Tab-separated table of C-alpha atoms and ligand atoms in Angstrom:
chain	number	residue	atom	x	y	z
Z	151	MET	CA	129.255	93.826	64.435
Z	152	ASN	CA	132.481	95.657	63.704
Z	153	TYR	CA	134.924	92.874	64.503
Z	154	ARG	CA	136.871	91.582	61.483
Z	155	HIS	CA	139.142	88.658	62.184
Z	156	ALA	CA	141.246	89.498	59.106
Z	157	PHE	CA	143.041	92.125	61.242
Z	158	HIS	CA	144.113	89.478	63.761
Z	159	ALA	CA	144.484	86.275	61.729
Z	160	GLY	CA	147.675	84.388	62.525
Z	161	ASN	CA	148.465	86.286	65.716
Z	162	PHE	CA	149.770	84.538	68.866
Z	163	ALA	CA	146.246	83.787	70.073
Z	164	ASP	CA	145.275	82.198	66.756
Z	165	VAL	CA	148.373	80.008	66.721
Z	166	LEU	CA	147.600	78.563	70.165
Z	167	LYS	CA	143.885	78.131	69.383
Z	168	HIS	CA	144.456	76.494	66.002
Z	169	ALA	CA	147.247	74.243	67.289
Z	170	VAL	CA	144.861	72.962	69.982
Z	171	LEU	CA	142.026	72.501	67.479
Z	172	ALA	CA	144.285	70.545	65.122
Z	173	LEU	CA	145.617	68.351	67.959
Z	174	CYS	CA	142.078	67.529	69.115
Z	175	LEU	CA	140.920	66.574	65.616
Z	176	GLU	CA	144.003	64.443	64.984
Z	177	HIS	CA	143.268	62.668	68.245
Z	178	PHE	CA	139.665	61.931	67.217
Z	179	LYS	CA	141.006	60.371	64.016
Z	180	ARG	CA	142.743	57.647	65.974
Z	181	LYS	CA	139.348	55.897	66.088
Z	182	ASP	CA	137.403	54.926	62.960
Z	183	LYS	CA	134.106	56.323	64.228
Z	184	PRO	CA	133.048	59.616	62.589
Z	185	PHE	CA	133.017	62.886	64.499
Z	186	ALA	CA	131.485	66.354	64.115
Z	187	VAL	CA	133.040	69.791	64.565
Z	188	ILE	CA	130.689	72.620	65.484
Z	189	ASP	CA	132.277	76.036	65.056
Z	190	THR	CA	129.859	78.667	66.404
Z	191	HIS	CA	131.819	81.807	65.411
Z	192	ALA	CA	133.500	80.798	62.189
Z	193	GLY	CA	134.940	83.976	60.613
Z	194	ILE	CA	135.735	83.715	56.886
Z	195	GLY	CA	137.568	80.388	56.939
Z	196	ALA	CA	140.993	81.388	55.633
Z	197	TYR	CA	142.976	84.621	55.477
Z	198	ASP	CA	145.070	86.372	52.859
Z	199	LEU	CA	148.097	87.775	54.658
Z	200	THR	CA	148.711	90.185	51.782
Z	201	SER	CA	145.230	91.719	52.091
Z	202	ASP	CA	144.714	95.332	53.057
Z	203	ALA	CA	143.501	94.315	56.549
Z	204	ALA	CA	146.516	92.085	57.201
Z	205	ARG	CA	148.875	94.796	55.930
Z	206	ARG	CA	147.292	97.464	58.098
Z	207	SER	CA	147.482	95.275	61.194
Z	208	PRO	CA	150.243	92.741	60.600
Z	209	GLU	CA	149.734	90.834	63.855
Z	210	TRP	CA	150.560	87.594	62.026
Z	211	GLN	CA	154.164	88.712	61.672
Z	212	GLN	CA	154.591	88.409	65.434
Z	213	GLY	CA	152.555	85.210	65.494
Z	214	ILE	CA	152.653	82.567	62.785
Z	215	GLY	CA	155.356	84.549	60.935
Z	216	ARG	CA	157.769	84.024	63.823
Z	217	VAL	CA	156.755	80.385	64.316
Z	218	MET	CA	157.464	79.556	60.664
Z	219	ALA	CA	160.809	81.371	60.703
Z	220	ALA	CA	162.012	79.870	64.006
Z	221	GLU	CA	164.139	76.832	64.488
Z	222	ARG	CA	161.786	74.353	66.098
Z	223	PRO	CA	163.013	71.520	68.310
Z	224	ALA	CA	161.813	68.048	67.248
Z	225	ASP	CA	159.261	67.646	70.047
Z	226	VAL	CA	157.723	71.070	69.272
Z	227	GLU	CA	157.657	70.185	65.584
Z	228	ARG	CA	155.722	67.013	66.403
Z	229	VAL	CA	153.108	68.925	68.401
Z	230	LEU	CA	152.751	71.688	65.793
Z	231	ALA	CA	152.805	69.269	62.846
Z	232	PRO	CA	149.006	68.990	62.301
Z	233	LEU	CA	148.693	72.784	62.017
Z	234	LEU	CA	151.946	73.352	60.134
Z	235	ARG	CA	151.050	70.741	57.492
Z	236	ILE	CA	147.926	72.768	56.680
Z	237	ILE	CA	149.834	76.044	56.532
Z	238	LYS	CA	152.493	74.548	54.271
Z	239	ALA	CA	149.824	73.124	51.955
Z	240	MET	CA	148.245	76.601	51.683
Z	241	ASN	CA	151.596	78.304	51.010
Z	242	THR	CA	153.439	76.673	48.169
Z	243	GLY	CA	155.532	79.755	47.273
Z	244	ALA	CA	158.507	81.163	49.145
Z	245	ASP	CA	156.475	83.646	51.222
Z	246	LEU	CA	153.825	83.129	53.843
Z	247	THR	CA	150.700	84.603	52.241
Z	248	ALA	CA	147.817	82.508	53.583
Z	249	TYR	CA	146.698	81.421	57.033
Z	250	PRO	CA	143.847	79.050	57.955
Z	251	GLY	CA	140.954	80.060	60.153
Z	252	SER	CA	139.313	77.461	62.351
Z	253	PRO	CA	136.930	76.310	59.533
Z	254	GLU	CA	139.860	75.612	57.236
Z	255	VAL	CA	141.765	73.714	59.943
Z	256	SER	CA	138.710	71.501	60.454
Z	257	ALA	CA	137.850	71.172	56.754
Z	258	ARG	CA	141.380	70.041	55.948
Z	259	LEU	CA	141.618	67.554	58.809
Z	260	ILE	CA	138.279	65.755	58.656
Z	261	ARG	CA	137.835	62.415	56.894
Z	262	PRO	CA	135.057	61.566	54.401
Z	263	ALA	CA	132.603	60.458	57.113
Z	264	ASP	CA	133.278	63.395	59.469
Z	265	ARG	CA	131.556	66.768	59.155
Z	266	VAL	CA	131.893	70.419	60.097
Z	267	HIS	CA	129.036	72.742	60.955
Z	268	LEU	CA	129.839	76.467	60.804
Z	269	CYS	CA	127.834	79.429	62.097
Z	270	GLU	CA	128.743	82.997	61.176
Z	271	LEU	CA	126.399	85.894	61.832
Z	272	HIS	CA	128.071	88.632	59.779
Z	273	GLU	CA	126.397	88.830	56.376
Z	274	ALA	CA	129.423	89.455	54.169
Z	275	ASP	CA	131.611	86.987	56.088
Z	276	SER	CA	128.979	84.284	55.909
Z	277	LYS	CA	128.782	84.787	52.114
Z	278	THR	CA	132.555	84.392	51.889
Z	279	LEU	CA	132.301	81.173	53.881
Z	280	ASP	CA	129.431	79.937	51.752
Z	281	LYS	CA	131.477	80.402	48.602
Z	282	ARG	CA	134.562	78.777	50.090
Z	283	TYR	CA	132.789	75.579	51.092
Z	284	ALA	CA	129.959	75.458	48.522
Z	285	LEU	CA	131.439	72.380	46.861
Z	286	ASN	CA	132.383	70.615	50.091
Z	287	ALA	CA	129.510	68.379	51.171
Z	288	ARG	CA	131.140	67.712	54.548
Z	289	VAL	CA	131.099	71.401	55.530
Z	290	LYS	CA	127.747	73.022	56.245
Z	291	MET	CA	127.467	76.727	56.854
Z	292	GLU	CA	124.618	78.713	58.405
Z	293	GLN	CA	124.292	82.466	58.743
Z	294	ARG	CA	122.945	82.561	62.263
Z	295	ASP	CA	123.769	83.262	65.893
Z	296	GLY	CA	126.133	80.464	66.883
Z	297	TYR	CA	125.108	80.584	70.541
Z	298	LYS	CA	121.448	80.064	69.662
Z	299	ALA	CA	122.263	77.377	67.107
Z	300	LEU	CA	123.759	75.113	69.767
Z	301	LYS	CA	120.337	74.062	70.996
Z	302	ALA	CA	119.528	72.478	67.641
Z	303	LEU	CA	123.045	71.198	66.948
Z	304	LEU	CA	123.777	69.396	70.223
Z	305	PRO	CA	124.265	66.580	70.727
Z	306	PRO	CA	125.493	65.778	67.213
Z	307	ARG	CA	124.319	62.481	65.761
Z	308	GLU	CA	127.907	61.154	65.725
Z	309	LYS	CA	128.072	61.524	69.534
Z	310	ARG	CA	131.764	62.338	69.077
Z	311	GLY	CA	133.522	65.568	68.353
Z	312	LEU	CA	134.164	69.125	69.344
Z	313	VAL	CA	132.440	72.478	69.815
Z	314	LEU	CA	134.605	75.579	69.315
Z	315	ILE	CA	133.166	78.803	70.707
Z	316	ASP	CA	135.366	81.704	69.629
Z	317	PRO	CA	133.399	84.952	69.968
Z	318	PRO	CA	134.730	88.416	69.084
Z	319	PHE	CA	134.317	89.906	72.595
Z	320	GLU	CA	132.967	93.167	71.201
Z	321	SER	CA	130.056	93.398	73.589
Z	322	ARG	CA	130.190	93.833	77.339
Z	323	ASP	CA	128.034	90.792	78.014
Z	324	GLU	CA	130.124	88.350	75.963
Z	325	PHE	CA	131.346	86.450	79.046
Z	326	VAL	CA	127.756	86.100	80.248
Z	327	ARG	CA	126.649	84.748	76.870
Z	328	LEU	CA	129.671	82.455	76.770
Z	329	ALA	CA	128.927	81.074	80.244
Z	330	GLU	CA	125.261	80.495	79.402
Z	331	ALA	CA	126.198	78.762	76.150
Z	332	ALA	CA	128.801	76.658	77.953
Z	333	MET	CA	126.347	75.453	80.574
Z	334	ARG	CA	123.519	74.794	78.122
Z	335	GLY	CA	125.869	73.086	75.691
Z	336	LEU	CA	127.429	70.844	78.304
Z	337	GLU	CA	124.012	69.913	79.681
Z	338	ARG	CA	122.950	68.790	76.221
Z	339	TRP	CA	126.208	67.034	75.409
Z	340	PRO	CA	128.234	66.203	78.550
Z	341	SER	CA	130.721	63.978	76.728
Z	342	GLY	CA	131.595	66.457	73.961
Z	343	THR	CA	134.914	68.253	73.775
Z	344	PHE	CA	134.279	71.986	74.236
Z	345	VAL	CA	136.876	74.644	73.494
Z	346	PHE	CA	136.147	78.172	74.729
Z	347	TRP	CA	138.409	81.017	73.607
Z	348	ARG	CA	138.647	84.149	75.737
Z	349	PRO	CA	140.941	87.196	75.813
Z	350	MET	CA	142.981	88.070	78.913
Z	351	LYS	CA	141.754	91.667	79.084
Z	352	ASP	CA	139.088	91.935	81.748
Z	353	LEU	CA	140.754	89.530	84.182
Z	354	TRP	CA	138.008	89.763	86.775
Z	355	SER	CA	135.375	88.561	84.293
Z	356	LEU	CA	137.774	85.968	82.943
Z	357	ASP	CA	138.307	84.458	86.409
Z	358	ARG	CA	134.593	84.494	87.080
Z	359	PHE	CA	133.942	82.646	83.831
Z	360	ASP	CA	136.700	80.070	84.310
Z	361	GLU	CA	136.101	79.407	87.996
Z	362	GLY	CA	132.321	79.536	87.733
Z	363	LEU	CA	132.244	77.062	84.882
Z	364	ALA	CA	134.758	74.702	86.462
Z	365	GLU	CA	133.006	74.754	89.821
Z	366	TRP	CA	129.605	74.161	88.241
Z	367	LEU	CA	130.982	71.230	86.247
Z	368	VAL	CA	132.629	69.605	89.258
Z	369	THR	CA	129.958	70.201	91.887
Z	370	GLU	CA	126.741	70.099	89.844
Z	371	ARG	CA	127.627	67.848	86.935
Z	372	ASP	CA	130.050	65.411	88.607
Z	373	VAL	CA	132.725	66.202	86.053
Z	374	GLU	CA	136.194	64.976	86.982
Z	375	PRO	CA	138.530	67.944	87.524
Z	376	SER	CA	140.961	66.211	85.163
Z	377	SER	CA	138.410	66.782	82.364
Z	378	ILE	CA	138.961	70.546	82.605
Z	379	LEU	CA	142.068	72.127	81.142
Z	380	ARG	CA	143.006	75.778	80.847
Z	381	ALA	CA	145.770	76.921	78.500
Z	382	ASP	CA	146.645	80.624	78.532
Z	383	MET	CA	149.540	82.573	77.109
Z	384	TRP	CA	150.494	86.233	77.302
Z	385	VAL	CA	153.178	87.758	75.145
Z	386	ARG	CA	153.946	90.722	77.412
Z	387	ASP	CA	152.771	92.163	80.710
Z	388	LEU	CA	148.977	91.836	80.850
Z	389	GLN	CA	148.672	95.373	82.231
Z	390	SER	CA	150.540	96.858	79.280
Z	391	GLU	CA	148.817	99.244	76.891
Z	392	GLY	CA	148.090	98.506	73.264
Z	393	LYS	CA	146.945	95.439	71.408
Z	394	LEU	CA	145.781	92.208	73.040
Z	395	ALA	CA	148.551	90.932	75.324
Z	396	GLY	CA	147.144	87.558	76.351
Z	397	ALA	CA	144.507	84.975	75.499
Z	398	GLY	CA	143.771	81.325	75.854
Z	399	LEU	CA	141.363	78.463	76.030
Z	400	VAL	CA	139.278	76.511	78.483
Z	401	ILE	CA	138.940	72.978	77.201
Z	402	ILE	CA	136.382	70.564	78.613
Z	403	ASN	CA	136.881	66.840	77.946
Z	404	PRO	CA	140.242	67.347	76.220
Z	405	PRO	CA	141.894	64.384	74.514
Z	406	HIS	CA	144.023	62.662	77.165
Z	407	THR	CA	147.186	63.481	75.199
Z	408	LEU	CA	146.550	67.242	75.011
Z	409	GLU	CA	148.010	68.278	78.328
Z	410	ALA	CA	151.347	66.573	77.642
Z	411	ASP	CA	151.456	68.081	74.147
Z	412	LEU	CA	150.775	71.568	75.516
Z	413	LEU	CA	153.471	71.131	78.131
Z	414	VAL	CA	155.874	70.746	75.228
Z	415	LEU	CA	154.408	73.537	73.110
Z	416	MET	CA	153.628	76.357	75.508
Z	417	PRO	CA	157.075	77.150	76.928
Z	418	TRP	CA	158.534	77.204	73.424
Z	419	LEU	CA	155.669	79.191	71.896
Z	420	CYS	CA	155.716	81.763	74.679
Z	421	GLU	CA	159.444	82.325	74.240
Z	422	ALA	CA	159.189	82.448	70.440
Z	423	LEU	CA	156.293	84.936	70.453
Z	424	ARG	CA	157.139	87.142	73.413
Z	425	GLN	CA	156.871	90.856	72.761
Z	426	GLY	CA	158.543	92.157	75.889
Z	427	GLU	CA	158.781	91.933	79.669
Z	428	GLY	CA	156.216	89.973	81.614
Z	429	ALA	CA	155.353	87.301	79.029
Z	430	GLY	CA	154.099	84.026	80.450
Z	431	TRP	CA	151.839	80.999	80.182
Z	432	ARG	CA	149.831	78.673	82.371
Z	433	LEU	CA	148.362	75.226	81.958
Z	434	ASP	CA	146.109	74.082	84.752
Z	435	GLY	CA	142.853	72.517	85.813
Z	436	ILE	CA	141.349	75.756	87.228
Z	437	VAL	CA	139.547	74.322	90.270
Z	438	THR	CA	142.136	71.974	91.644
Z	439	GLY	CA	145.328	73.624	90.555
Z	440	GLU	CA	146.432	70.032	89.933
Z	441	MET	CA	148.820	69.372	87.076
Z	442	ALA	CA	149.530	73.097	87.043
Z	443	ALA	CA	152.466	74.420	85.139
Z	444	SER	CA	153.155	78.061	84.603
Z	445	TRP	CA	155.910	80.517	83.897
Z	446	GLU	CA	156.259	84.266	83.893
Z	447	GLY	CA	159.282	86.307	83.047
P	676	SAM	C1	137.155	85.625	66.581
P	676	SAM	S1	136.259	85.580	65.086
P	676	SAM	C2	136.269	83.894	64.684
P	676	SAM	C3	137.564	83.344	64.226
P	676	SAM	C4	137.536	81.889	63.819
P	676	SAM	N1	136.901	81.064	64.829
P	676	SAM	C5	138.934	81.378	63.572
P	676	SAM	O1	139.569	80.852	64.503
P	676	SAM	O2	139.402	81.473	62.449
P	676	SAM	C6	134.610	85.815	65.629
P	676	SAM	C7	133.566	85.769	64.498
P	676	SAM	O3	132.263	85.659	65.090
P	676	SAM	C8	131.335	86.368	64.288
P	676	SAM	N2	130.167	86.588	65.183
P	676	SAM	C9	129.943	87.568	66.072
P	676	SAM	N3	128.838	87.307	66.812
P	676	SAM	C10	128.367	86.115	66.372
P	676	SAM	C11	127.287	85.271	66.764
P	676	SAM	N4	126.453	85.621	67.758
P	676	SAM	N5	127.108	84.099	66.122
P	676	SAM	C12	127.944	83.726	65.108
P	676	SAM	N6	128.989	84.469	64.704
P	676	SAM	C13	129.208	85.640	65.323
P	676	SAM	C14	132.098	87.592	63.857
P	676	SAM	O4	131.537	88.133	62.683
P	676	SAM	C15	133.508	87.012	63.636
P	676	SAM	O5	133.670	86.632	62.293
């Protein structure tokens, strides 16, 4: 387990992922009934952008750094507001020095009756998480394999909420494990909102995951194609060398407002965060191609 999210915190992929997470949780809060967030690959919860790791690999400067510095049109501001409120609350000085991980986004957005369950396998990272949320009774943390934990955690007693599966993609079989977890998770909790993060590196495996999952849901589980949403963004040509060029999310049972919000956010975000030729984004339903919107340039 060599992956350390501190090297990547606040990059373009984090901004998209955390904006979606925040939008989903804000949507759940429109109803009084409590909800649960299950975060299977939690990381350390929040990131110090002045740390050695963030200085050695300042990906955040081309991610959240640019977003904060940009002039944001009013409709983009509205969509980003749930995430930006958290970032502003964590950064009271003039400089951007702190960025929330997914646990912190959830912990800051839940209400007293809601709860967050975190899994983190890495020993040192799980200790950091433990310390961060030790005094927060609504956040429970377990040092264990998040994929395996899903069996015990689903369905949550609230019967409402979200599962975020955000693995490090260090091992060759990560897509296989992700697909197995997706199918088992959705069998146990068909009405839950599931958010799967995946990098746009091995595009063959990515397509197999996306299309396989969507087809299984539609043909075997009678899921409406409109309950499947894919949101991907790439900041330069996907074939280009170097650091991660693209990433995105498959979202099952998204809030009904999410697609419209992402149609506002993605064109702006892609333009604001582009790192060269061939940047682009797509928002679609995978199997049907319905409601598709995409751009490449
Ligand atoms: C991409 S990072 C998570 C980032 C976090 N979700 C966020 O958005 O802030 C992936 C994390 O998963 C942890 N990890 C790797 N394999 C795991 C497993 N099987 N179960 C739980 N955590 C795991 C890694 O130590 C790493 O901290």
